[in-house]
Structures are given as structure tokens and as C-alpha cells.
Amino acid sequence: VVLVPNKQVYELTLQANADGSFGYDYTMPADAQFGLYKIRLQDVTTGAWSTIAEYDVIDQAATDRPAITMALGPASALNDQPSELMIRGHNFAFGAVVRFGKHTLSTNWVSSELLQATVPSGLAPATYDLAVLNPNGHRATLPNGFRVLDPEAELNDDMFSSSDQLWLNPSSPQVNMPVELGLIVQRQGGKRALESVPVAFRLNAADGPLLGTATIPFLDPPNSSESTAALQVRFPSAGPVTIYAIIDPDNSFAENNDTNNIISRTIQVVPTNADQTVPVVQQIHVNNGSTSTVSNPELSLNITATDPAPGSGVVEAHVIEYVYNEGARRWVPVNQSNWMAFSASPQRYNWSLRSLPGMHYVQVRVRDRAGNVSIGNAHQMINYEVASDTIARGQKRIYRYNVAAGQPFQVNLEVLDGDADLYVWSSRTDQSAWVSNLSGSANEQVSVPANAVVPGVYQVEVYGFSSATYRLTTSSNAAAANLANGGGGIDPEKLVPSEPIVPVASIPDERVGTFPVSALPVDTDVQRVYLPLVRR
């Protein structure tokens, strides 16, 4: 199988050799999309997938010409602090940088489809063209793509959302059955609470038939997000429909940007079926459940799911990978699969984690033969630790670790260059951080003795006081209790945060997340094989 960037799948024929090896002969379609291709094989005994080759297909007339699909998160930021920005697109070459006008931003290449950049504080308030520049000089530009705001300005308020925050319950509605609609709206800036913010829902066009209007009771400043109340609707026929949500349709609230107030999402309405019970994801294991911390982004996910009686049986699974983006102030999807065949429980899939150091969450939904889709409350946290990581001034990395009662917890931050600080938060909201923030390239260390451990999640935050390169290690076994304090301390001149970057209990909302609109597998007399392909 050849898995291509536009999610198309092509089959190829293998020729077995006398020595047990094999070869293949394949011609790329003339209309193939440019980008990274992977040739993958599946072991029919174990179900495991392996990549046997990968290569780039390039446009000889425009080598590595990038394209910007969208900027994840808000289209603006206040200039009194750094802000993180993620840019999705195609053909981002290693070494690509993000530019605002004439300003080159500190940029982290994640993949050919994803870049992470830091908007520095202090930029002049203005609207900037957002550009991606590849090392060979080719660029893609999003005109007026980002706005830098003055925090003292009278009007710096903006409301916005995205398609993955337009939610349905159930998420795969049946014909003429009641379904709830809602939209999670985010707010950037502002100086007073907004009351009764309306959101109009329309069918198949921004000016199409009105499904109804729902409101958000309160939307607090300066940075918050709230969902509308649920709006109950019915769909009269099966097939794909597009729902449009228009924030503040009558422009009753003054904003600095009204162009991002329309959000749409296409869903599949399935035929009415006696089976209206949603399936359940029971367990998600990473690398056979051995750990939730990895140093290799190539993972295996073992998913256990069931379809309670009188269920029609689980037939497919879908995975979304999230990271927390401080600029967007929410969990943003950075990778997701197609619907993948689910033939046994547990079902094993290969997954390529986006190479962003820190905490990731994978959210799993499954679909049964009747089209019912499970709710999105099945998550698995994954820490991605690398041998060394570089962060910009003002940038932050977040990691999470589970610590049991009676275990000590030690965090060591080896600062290889620059000045990085360490903050560790427990799950108790009334407890301040454990801090080590010495100046310069001093190593930082936090040790939480066993008798002081709050069982549950500990959130580790690495902060770039200046640009810095660091190595992070942790220990929560008995040996940590015997380790002498090898460093760490507090610089009284540095400000200590009063709260974590994101609440320790925060995980991706179970309502969010889109999945592909596709027909369900249909049983026939002919045996059909569904391949569990994951978008890489």
C-alpha cells in the first residue's frame, strides 16, 4: 500500500524472489499530490504495519513550494507577551521559517505539514502578512494573516472558533432523531464580560435555512472559552450535510475582527436504525501499556472497545492527536487518522506522534455498523521526551507524569545552554508550584519527597527565561528518595507564576474533534478487507 499526503491509498503488487525477499514496480499517478509518500506493509498474522520505504515527490517547476492551509488558534495576540502559533499546510521544508512582514519568528519545524512559531512580545500593533519561507527561497503568504494588538487599546476584543469545536450529540445523528448542536466560542482580549452572546446555526450555507439560535450566557475577558447552550434539531434525510455556525450574527458586540465569526463543519446523517446505542472505548494502551512516556515518536496504540447490546458491533476507529497551544489557549488537533478498520478487540494500530516535545493526548472514537459514534471521552496522555530540546525566550514546554501515593518525585533540568527555569505543579489547585529558577545555565532540580506527594498527575513546566537548550529527566521510583539534592534553587529577582500554564486537570473536551465523512462498511457476500491505515 502506498499512503499519500492527500489520504489517498494506492495498492501495489509485490514480486516474491527465490531468496524470500520481494520487490515492487510502481508508477506514480500523473495527478499525484506533492509531498512525502510512504510504502507500508501489514503482517496479516499480527496486524502490525511497517514502513519499508519513503520518498518525496516534488514539483520540478516549483521545488518545495510551500502552501499555507490555516493558522491554528487566534488570528491576533496582545503584544505584551510572547504568543505561540501553529501553521498547517503542505511542503514545509526542514529549516522553513515563519515571517510577519519583515520579522522572522523563532520557528520549530514539526513536519512538512506543521510549523510552530513564537510571536515575540513588543511587535508594533498592526496587521501582518503571515508567510512561510523555505530555505530555497520559495514562500507561501497568507495576506493579513495575523494581527498584533495593543493591550491598552479600547477595542482589542475578538470572538472566534473552529470546525472541531462545533459539536453534536450524538456526533453521528440518525434521520429524524433528535440531535443537539453547540459551538465552543473563544475570546481574545476584551475588558468586560459579555452576556447572552448569540450563535446562529444554518444548513448548507452561511445564509441557508436557519436551524435555530443558541446563546452563551457569559463570556469573560480577557481570554476564555464557553459553549453555547444545546440547540435541538432533526435532519430529515440521510447523507452529508454542512452546518454553519455564525457568532454574533447581528454584530451586536464590537470586535476588532468580524471575518472569523463563521465556522462550518460537514457531518454524515445516517439512516434510522434500531441500534441507537453508542459504542464504548474501554482502554487505550501505548506500546503495549509499558509506559506513557516515549522517546521515539513511532508508537503502537492498542484500542479495546465494545458495542453494548443490542449493538451491531464495532467496525471502525478514529484517532485525533492533541497538544496544548498556549497562544490558542486550548488543545489543538495536530494529527488525525481516517476511519480505520476495527476487526478485533484490542485492535493494534501504528501511530506517528508529531515531533513536538512535551505532553500529547490521543482521543479515540469508534463507530459501529449502524453508524453510531462513541463520545470523545476516551483519551490517553503521552509524554514525548527528546535527548535535548531548544526553546525560545518566553517559550514554555509542558510535561505530565502520574505519581502514586508513597512514591517520591524528582525532576532534573540539565541546562545545556542559556537560561531555562523549572516549575512543578501538583493536582491540588490550592498548592503553589515547586520552583527551581536559578539564573544562567545552572541546572535546575525539584525533589518532592514521598510524604509530600499528592497522588495523581504532576505537571512539569520548562520556561525559557532566555533562549535555552535543555535535557529533562524524571524519577518516581524508590531510588529517587536516595538521591542527594544535585542542584536547583530560587532566584529572588525572578517572578514566579501564580498558576500553571494550563490547569493540571485540563484535557481535550470530549465534545470537540471532527472525523472524516465517509460511508460505513457494508457487508456483502464477497469477503472485503479494510486496511487500518493511519495518516502519517
mmCIF file of C-alpha atoms in Angstrom, residues 279-518:
data_model
loop_
_atom_site.group_PDB
_atom_site.id
_atom_site.type_symbol
_atom_site.label_atom_id
_atom_site.label_comp_id
_atom_site.label_asym_id
_atom_site.label_seq_id
_atom_site.Cartn_x
_atom_site.Cartn_y
_atom_site.Cartn_z
ATOM 1 C CA PRO A 279 -20.179 2.001 21.314
ATOM 2 C CA VAL A 280 -17.631 2.493 24.104
ATOM 3 C CA VAL A 281 -13.827 2.791 24.055
ATOM 4 C CA GLN A 282 -12.706 0.889 27.155
ATOM 5 C CA GLN A 283 -8.931 1.213 27.050
ATOM 6 C CA ILE A 284 -6.064 2.774 25.092
ATOM 7 C CA HIS A 285 -2.600 1.292 25.580
ATOM 8 C CA VAL A 286 0.577 2.900 24.237
ATOM 9 C CA ASN A 287 3.352 0.462 23.277
ATOM 10 C CA ASN A 288 1.510 -2.429 24.932
ATOM 11 C CA GLY A 289 0.883 -0.383 28.065
ATOM 12 C CA SER A 290 4.527 -0.338 29.119
ATOM 13 C CA THR A 291 4.696 3.447 29.642
ATOM 14 C CA SER A 292 3.080 6.768 28.809
ATOM 15 C CA THR A 293 6.483 8.446 28.266
ATOM 16 C CA VAL A 294 8.262 7.822 24.970
ATOM 17 C CA SER A 295 11.446 8.975 23.268
ATOM 18 C CA ASN A 296 10.536 7.547 19.846
ATOM 19 C CA PRO A 297 7.556 9.108 18.035
ATOM 20 C CA GLU A 298 6.733 5.808 16.297
ATOM 21 C CA LEU A 299 4.132 4.190 18.569
ATOM 22 C CA SER A 300 1.679 1.348 18.698
ATOM 23 C CA LEU A 301 -1.831 2.006 20.004
ATOM 24 C CA ASN A 302 -3.854 -0.935 21.321
ATOM 25 C CA ILE A 303 -7.527 0.024 21.473
ATOM 26 C CA THR A 304 -10.124 -2.010 23.343
ATOM 27 C CA ALA A 305 -13.762 -1.219 22.553
ATOM 28 C CA THR A 306 -17.194 -2.788 22.782
ATOM 29 C CA ASP A 307 -20.703 -2.157 21.481
ATOM 30 C CA PRO A 308 -23.234 -2.856 24.272
ATOM 31 C CA ALA A 309 -26.320 -4.940 23.488
ATOM 32 C CA PRO A 310 -28.247 -4.718 21.292
ATOM 33 C CA GLY A 311 -25.268 -3.279 19.429
ATOM 34 C CA SER A 312 -24.397 -4.018 15.824
ATOM 35 C CA GLY A 313 -20.663 -4.365 16.519
ATOM 36 C CA VAL A 314 -17.654 -2.023 16.382
ATOM 37 C CA VAL A 315 -16.300 -1.776 12.833
ATOM 38 C CA GLU A 316 -14.022 1.308 12.744
ATOM 39 C CA ALA A 317 -11.857 3.534 14.926
ATOM 40 C CA HIS A 318 -10.654 7.124 14.616
ATOM 41 C CA VAL A 319 -7.748 8.849 16.391
ATOM 42 C CA ILE A 320 -7.001 12.555 16.934
ATOM 43 C CA GLU A 321 -3.723 13.754 18.459
ATOM 44 C CA TYR A 322 -3.788 16.987 20.502
ATOM 45 C CA VAL A 323 -1.194 19.284 22.023
ATOM 46 C CA TYR A 324 -1.871 22.292 24.221
ATOM 47 C CA ASN A 325 -1.065 25.549 22.449
ATOM 48 C CA GLU A 326 -0.605 28.499 24.763
ATOM 49 C CA GLY A 327 -1.212 31.045 22.012
ATOM 50 C CA ALA A 328 -4.550 29.439 21.155
ATOM 51 C CA ARG A 329 -5.173 28.740 24.873
ATOM 52 C CA ARG A 330 -6.678 25.396 24.048
ATOM 53 C CA TRP A 331 -5.936 21.865 22.957
ATOM 54 C CA VAL A 332 -5.380 21.951 19.199
ATOM 55 C CA PRO A 333 -5.530 18.914 16.880
ATOM 56 C CA VAL A 334 -2.180 18.376 15.156
ATOM 57 C CA ASN A 335 -2.724 14.941 13.598
ATOM 58 C CA GLN A 336 -5.638 12.635 12.904
ATOM 59 C CA SER A 337 -6.425 9.397 11.131
ATOM 60 C CA ASN A 338 -9.030 8.289 8.652
ATOM 61 C CA TRP A 339 -11.627 5.792 9.815
ATOM 62 C CA MET A 340 -9.620 2.602 10.388
ATOM 63 C CA ALA A 341 -10.957 -0.939 10.301
ATOM 64 C CA PHE A 342 -11.635 -2.460 13.719
ATOM 65 C CA SER A 343 -11.845 -6.248 13.461
ATOM 66 C CA ALA A 344 -10.744 -7.462 16.903
ATOM 67 C CA SER A 345 -10.601 -6.074 20.425
ATOM 68 C CA PRO A 346 -7.974 -4.992 21.258
ATOM 69 C CA GLN A 347 -7.036 -3.702 17.809
ATOM 70 C CA ARG A 348 -3.453 -2.582 17.201
ATOM 71 C CA TYR A 349 -2.546 0.449 15.087
ATOM 72 C CA ASN A 350 0.754 2.147 14.325
ATOM 73 C CA TRP A 351 0.866 5.870 15.054
ATOM 74 C CA SER A 352 3.470 8.559 14.262
ATOM 75 C CA LEU A 353 3.430 11.151 17.032
ATOM 76 C CA ARG A 354 4.014 14.743 15.950
ATOM 77 C CA SER A 355 7.561 15.591 16.980
ATOM 78 C CA LEU A 356 6.674 18.311 19.490
ATOM 79 C CA PRO A 357 8.386 17.679 22.844
ATOM 80 C CA GLY A 358 6.027 17.638 25.804
ATOM 81 C CA MET A 359 2.592 16.262 26.554
ATOM 82 C CA HIS A 360 0.265 14.943 23.887
ATOM 83 C CA TYR A 361 -3.192 13.430 24.172
ATOM 84 C CA VAL A 362 -4.717 10.953 21.743
ATOM 85 C CA GLN A 363 -8.505 10.917 21.607
ATOM 86 C CA VAL A 364 -10.157 7.762 20.257
ATOM 87 C CA ARG A 365 -13.670 7.291 18.906
ATOM 88 C CA VAL A 366 -15.154 4.097 17.469
ATOM 89 C CA ARG A 367 -18.078 3.570 15.119
ATOM 90 C CA ASP A 368 -20.488 0.638 14.985
ATOM 91 C CA ARG A 369 -22.133 -0.918 11.948
ATOM 92 C CA ALA A 370 -25.259 1.215 12.398
ATOM 93 C CA GLY A 371 -23.196 4.426 12.273
ATOM 94 C CA ASN A 372 -23.286 5.275 15.976
ATOM 95 C CA VAL A 373 -20.078 7.001 17.127
ATOM 96 C CA SER A 374 -18.732 6.866 20.680
ATOM 97 C CA ILE A 375 -18.361 10.067 22.685
ATOM 98 C CA GLY A 376 -14.893 11.583 22.778
ATOM 99 C CA ASN A 377 -14.131 10.938 26.442
ATOM 100 C CA ALA A 378 -11.514 8.254 25.706
ATOM 101 C CA HIS A 379 -8.072 9.888 26.000
ATOM 102 C CA GLN A 380 -4.535 8.705 26.573
ATOM 103 C CA MET A 381 -1.754 11.061 27.683
ATOM 104 C CA ILE A 382 1.684 10.613 26.099
ATOM 105 C CA ASN A 383 4.853 12.456 27.106
ATOM 106 C CA TYR A 384 7.328 12.884 24.277
ATOM 107 C CA GLU A 385 10.829 13.361 25.688
ATOM 108 C CA VAL A 386 13.800 14.031 23.415
ATOM 109 C CA ALA A 387 17.519 13.808 24.116
ATOM 110 C CA SER A 388 17.709 17.611 24.156
ATOM 111 C CA ASP A 389 15.279 20.380 23.302
ATOM 112 C CA THR A 390 15.645 24.072 22.426
ATOM 113 C CA ILE A 391 13.116 26.708 23.427
ATOM 114 C CA ALA A 392 12.934 30.416 22.643
ATOM 115 C CA ARG A 393 12.852 33.258 25.136
ATOM 116 C CA GLY A 394 9.422 33.271 26.762
ATOM 117 C CA GLN A 395 8.514 29.871 25.307
ATOM 118 C CA LYS A 396 7.279 27.020 27.504
ATOM 119 C CA ARG A 397 7.165 23.225 27.409
ATOM 120 C CA ILE A 398 4.653 21.190 29.394
ATOM 121 C CA TYR A 399 5.018 17.564 30.531
ATOM 122 C CA ARG A 400 2.767 15.420 32.737
ATOM 123 C CA TYR A 401 3.603 12.420 34.931
ATOM 124 C CA ASN A 402 1.482 10.124 37.085
ATOM 125 C CA VAL A 403 2.897 9.691 40.598
ATOM 126 C CA ALA A 404 1.402 7.176 43.023
ATOM 127 C CA ALA A 405 0.999 7.549 46.784
ATOM 128 C CA GLY A 406 4.187 6.711 48.662
ATOM 129 C CA GLN A 407 6.451 7.488 45.694
ATOM 130 C CA PRO A 408 8.965 10.361 45.657
ATOM 131 C CA PHE A 409 9.110 12.517 42.535
ATOM 132 C CA GLN A 410 12.285 14.145 41.267
ATOM 133 C CA VAL A 411 12.690 16.352 38.208
ATOM 134 C CA ASN A 412 16.111 17.268 36.846
ATOM 135 C CA LEU A 413 16.549 20.008 34.258
ATOM 136 C CA GLU A 414 20.041 19.988 32.785
ATOM 137 C CA VAL A 415 20.521 23.385 31.161
ATOM 138 C CA LEU A 416 22.975 22.899 28.317
ATOM 139 C CA ASP A 417 22.860 26.483 27.082
ATOM 140 C CA GLY A 418 21.019 29.680 28.001
ATOM 141 C CA ASP A 419 18.670 30.095 30.965
ATOM 142 C CA ALA A 420 15.728 27.719 31.492
ATOM 143 C CA ASP A 421 13.596 27.521 34.649
ATOM 144 C CA LEU A 422 11.605 24.688 36.190
ATOM 145 C CA TYR A 423 8.122 24.736 37.729
ATOM 146 C CA VAL A 424 6.275 21.649 39.006
ATOM 147 C CA TRP A 425 2.565 21.658 39.890
ATOM 148 C CA SER A 426 0.519 19.002 41.644
ATOM 149 C CA SER A 427 -3.160 18.281 41.008
ATOM 150 C CA ARG A 428 -4.115 20.278 44.122
ATOM 151 C CA THR A 429 -5.386 23.645 42.924
ATOM 152 C CA ASP A 430 -4.579 25.313 46.270
ATOM 153 C CA GLN A 431 -0.917 24.287 46.152
ATOM 154 C CA SER A 432 1.730 26.595 44.701
ATOM 155 C CA ALA A 433 4.464 25.377 42.390
ATOM 156 C CA TRP A 434 7.688 23.662 43.370
ATOM 157 C CA VAL A 435 10.276 26.005 41.865
ATOM 158 C CA SER A 436 13.868 25.964 40.671
ATOM 159 C CA ASN A 437 14.751 29.075 38.651
ATOM 160 C CA LEU A 438 18.414 29.933 39.143
ATOM 161 C CA SER A 439 19.931 32.466 36.739
ATOM 162 C CA GLY A 440 22.155 31.491 33.851
ATOM 163 C CA SER A 441 22.973 27.967 32.741
ATOM 164 C CA ALA A 442 22.655 26.466 36.206
ATOM 165 C CA ASN A 443 21.000 23.054 36.402
ATOM 166 C CA GLU A 444 17.574 23.072 37.990
ATOM 167 C CA GLN A 445 16.111 20.378 40.240
ATOM 168 C CA VAL A 446 12.854 19.805 42.098
ATOM 169 C CA SER A 447 12.503 16.963 44.604
ATOM 170 C CA VAL A 448 9.103 16.132 46.091
ATOM 171 C CA PRO A 449 9.547 13.658 48.983
ATOM 172 C CA ALA A 450 7.215 10.677 49.193
ATOM 173 C CA ASN A 451 5.402 12.015 52.259
ATOM 174 C CA ALA A 452 4.570 15.246 50.403
ATOM 175 C CA VAL A 453 3.384 13.680 47.141
ATOM 176 C CA VAL A 454 -0.221 14.329 46.107
ATOM 177 C CA PRO A 455 -1.210 11.134 44.258
ATOM 178 C CA GLY A 456 -2.135 11.765 40.657
ATOM 179 C CA VAL A 457 -0.830 13.976 37.887
ATOM 180 C CA TYR A 458 2.192 16.262 38.269
ATOM 181 C CA GLN A 459 2.664 18.932 35.613
ATOM 182 C CA VAL A 460 6.238 19.910 34.783
ATOM 183 C CA GLU A 461 6.787 23.229 33.010
ATOM 184 C CA VAL A 462 10.077 24.322 31.457
ATOM 185 C CA TYR A 463 10.251 28.068 30.853
ATOM 186 C CA GLY A 464 12.737 29.827 28.598
ATOM 187 C CA PHE A 465 13.897 32.822 30.643
ATOM 188 C CA SER A 466 16.197 33.265 27.667
ATOM 189 C CA SER A 467 16.562 31.036 24.634
ATOM 190 C CA ALA A 468 17.883 27.764 26.037
ATOM 191 C CA THR A 469 18.768 24.164 25.301
ATOM 192 C CA TYR A 470 17.942 21.614 27.985
ATOM 193 C CA ARG A 471 17.643 17.946 28.866
ATOM 194 C CA LEU A 472 14.791 16.807 31.129
ATOM 195 C CA THR A 473 14.759 13.637 33.244
ATOM 196 C CA THR A 474 12.367 12.476 35.953
ATOM 197 C CA SER A 475 12.216 9.705 38.523
ATOM 198 C CA SER A 476 9.393 8.446 40.721
ATOM 199 C CA ASN A 477 10.876 5.180 41.947
ATOM 200 C CA ALA A 478 12.455 4.329 45.273
ATOM 201 C CA ALA A 479 15.914 5.323 44.032
ATOM 202 C CA ALA A 480 14.804 8.950 43.795
ATOM 203 C CA ALA A 481 14.421 9.100 47.561
ATOM 204 C CA ASN A 482 18.106 8.328 47.989
ATOM 205 C CA LEU A 483 19.363 10.917 45.530
ATOM 206 C CA ALA A 484 21.159 13.856 47.108
ATOM 207 C CA ASN A 485 19.932 17.247 46.017
ATOM 208 C CA GLY A 486 22.093 17.810 42.961
ATOM 209 C CA GLY A 487 21.200 21.406 42.265
ATOM 210 C CA GLY A 488 18.337 23.793 41.997
ATOM 211 C CA GLY A 489 17.327 26.876 43.894
ATOM 212 C CA ILE A 490 15.381 30.097 43.673
ATOM 213 C CA ASP A 491 16.395 33.440 42.191
ATOM 214 C CA PRO A 492 14.520 36.079 44.228
ATOM 215 C CA GLU A 493 14.728 38.521 41.301
ATOM 216 C CA LYS A 494 12.598 36.330 39.040
ATOM 217 C CA LEU A 495 8.809 36.396 39.097
ATOM 218 C CA VAL A 496 7.173 33.075 39.957
ATOM 219 C CA PRO A 497 3.892 32.244 38.194
ATOM 220 C CA SER A 498 0.826 32.073 40.417
ATOM 221 C CA GLU A 499 -0.862 29.343 38.371
ATOM 222 C CA PRO A 500 0.099 26.701 35.817
ATOM 223 C CA ILE A 501 0.050 27.423 32.087
ATOM 224 C CA VAL A 502 -2.951 25.130 31.767
ATOM 225 C CA PRO A 503 -4.878 23.643 34.725
ATOM 226 C CA VAL A 504 -3.430 20.259 35.667
ATOM 227 C CA ALA A 505 -6.865 18.649 35.291
ATOM 228 C CA SER A 506 -7.399 20.045 31.778
ATOM 229 C CA ILE A 507 -7.721 17.544 28.931
ATOM 230 C CA PRO A 508 -9.272 17.866 25.446
ATOM 231 C CA ASP A 509 -13.021 18.423 25.711
ATOM 232 C CA GLU A 510 -14.981 15.247 24.949
ATOM 233 C CA ARG A 511 -17.268 17.230 22.641
ATOM 234 C CA VAL A 512 -14.555 18.504 20.306
ATOM 235 C CA GLY A 513 -12.970 16.811 17.321
ATOM 236 C CA THR A 514 -14.076 16.188 13.755
ATOM 237 C CA PHE A 515 -13.828 12.929 11.873
ATOM 238 C CA PRO A 516 -13.988 12.098 8.166
ATOM 239 C CA VAL A 517 -17.373 11.979 6.472
ATOM 240 C CA SER A 518 -17.413 8.559 4.836
#
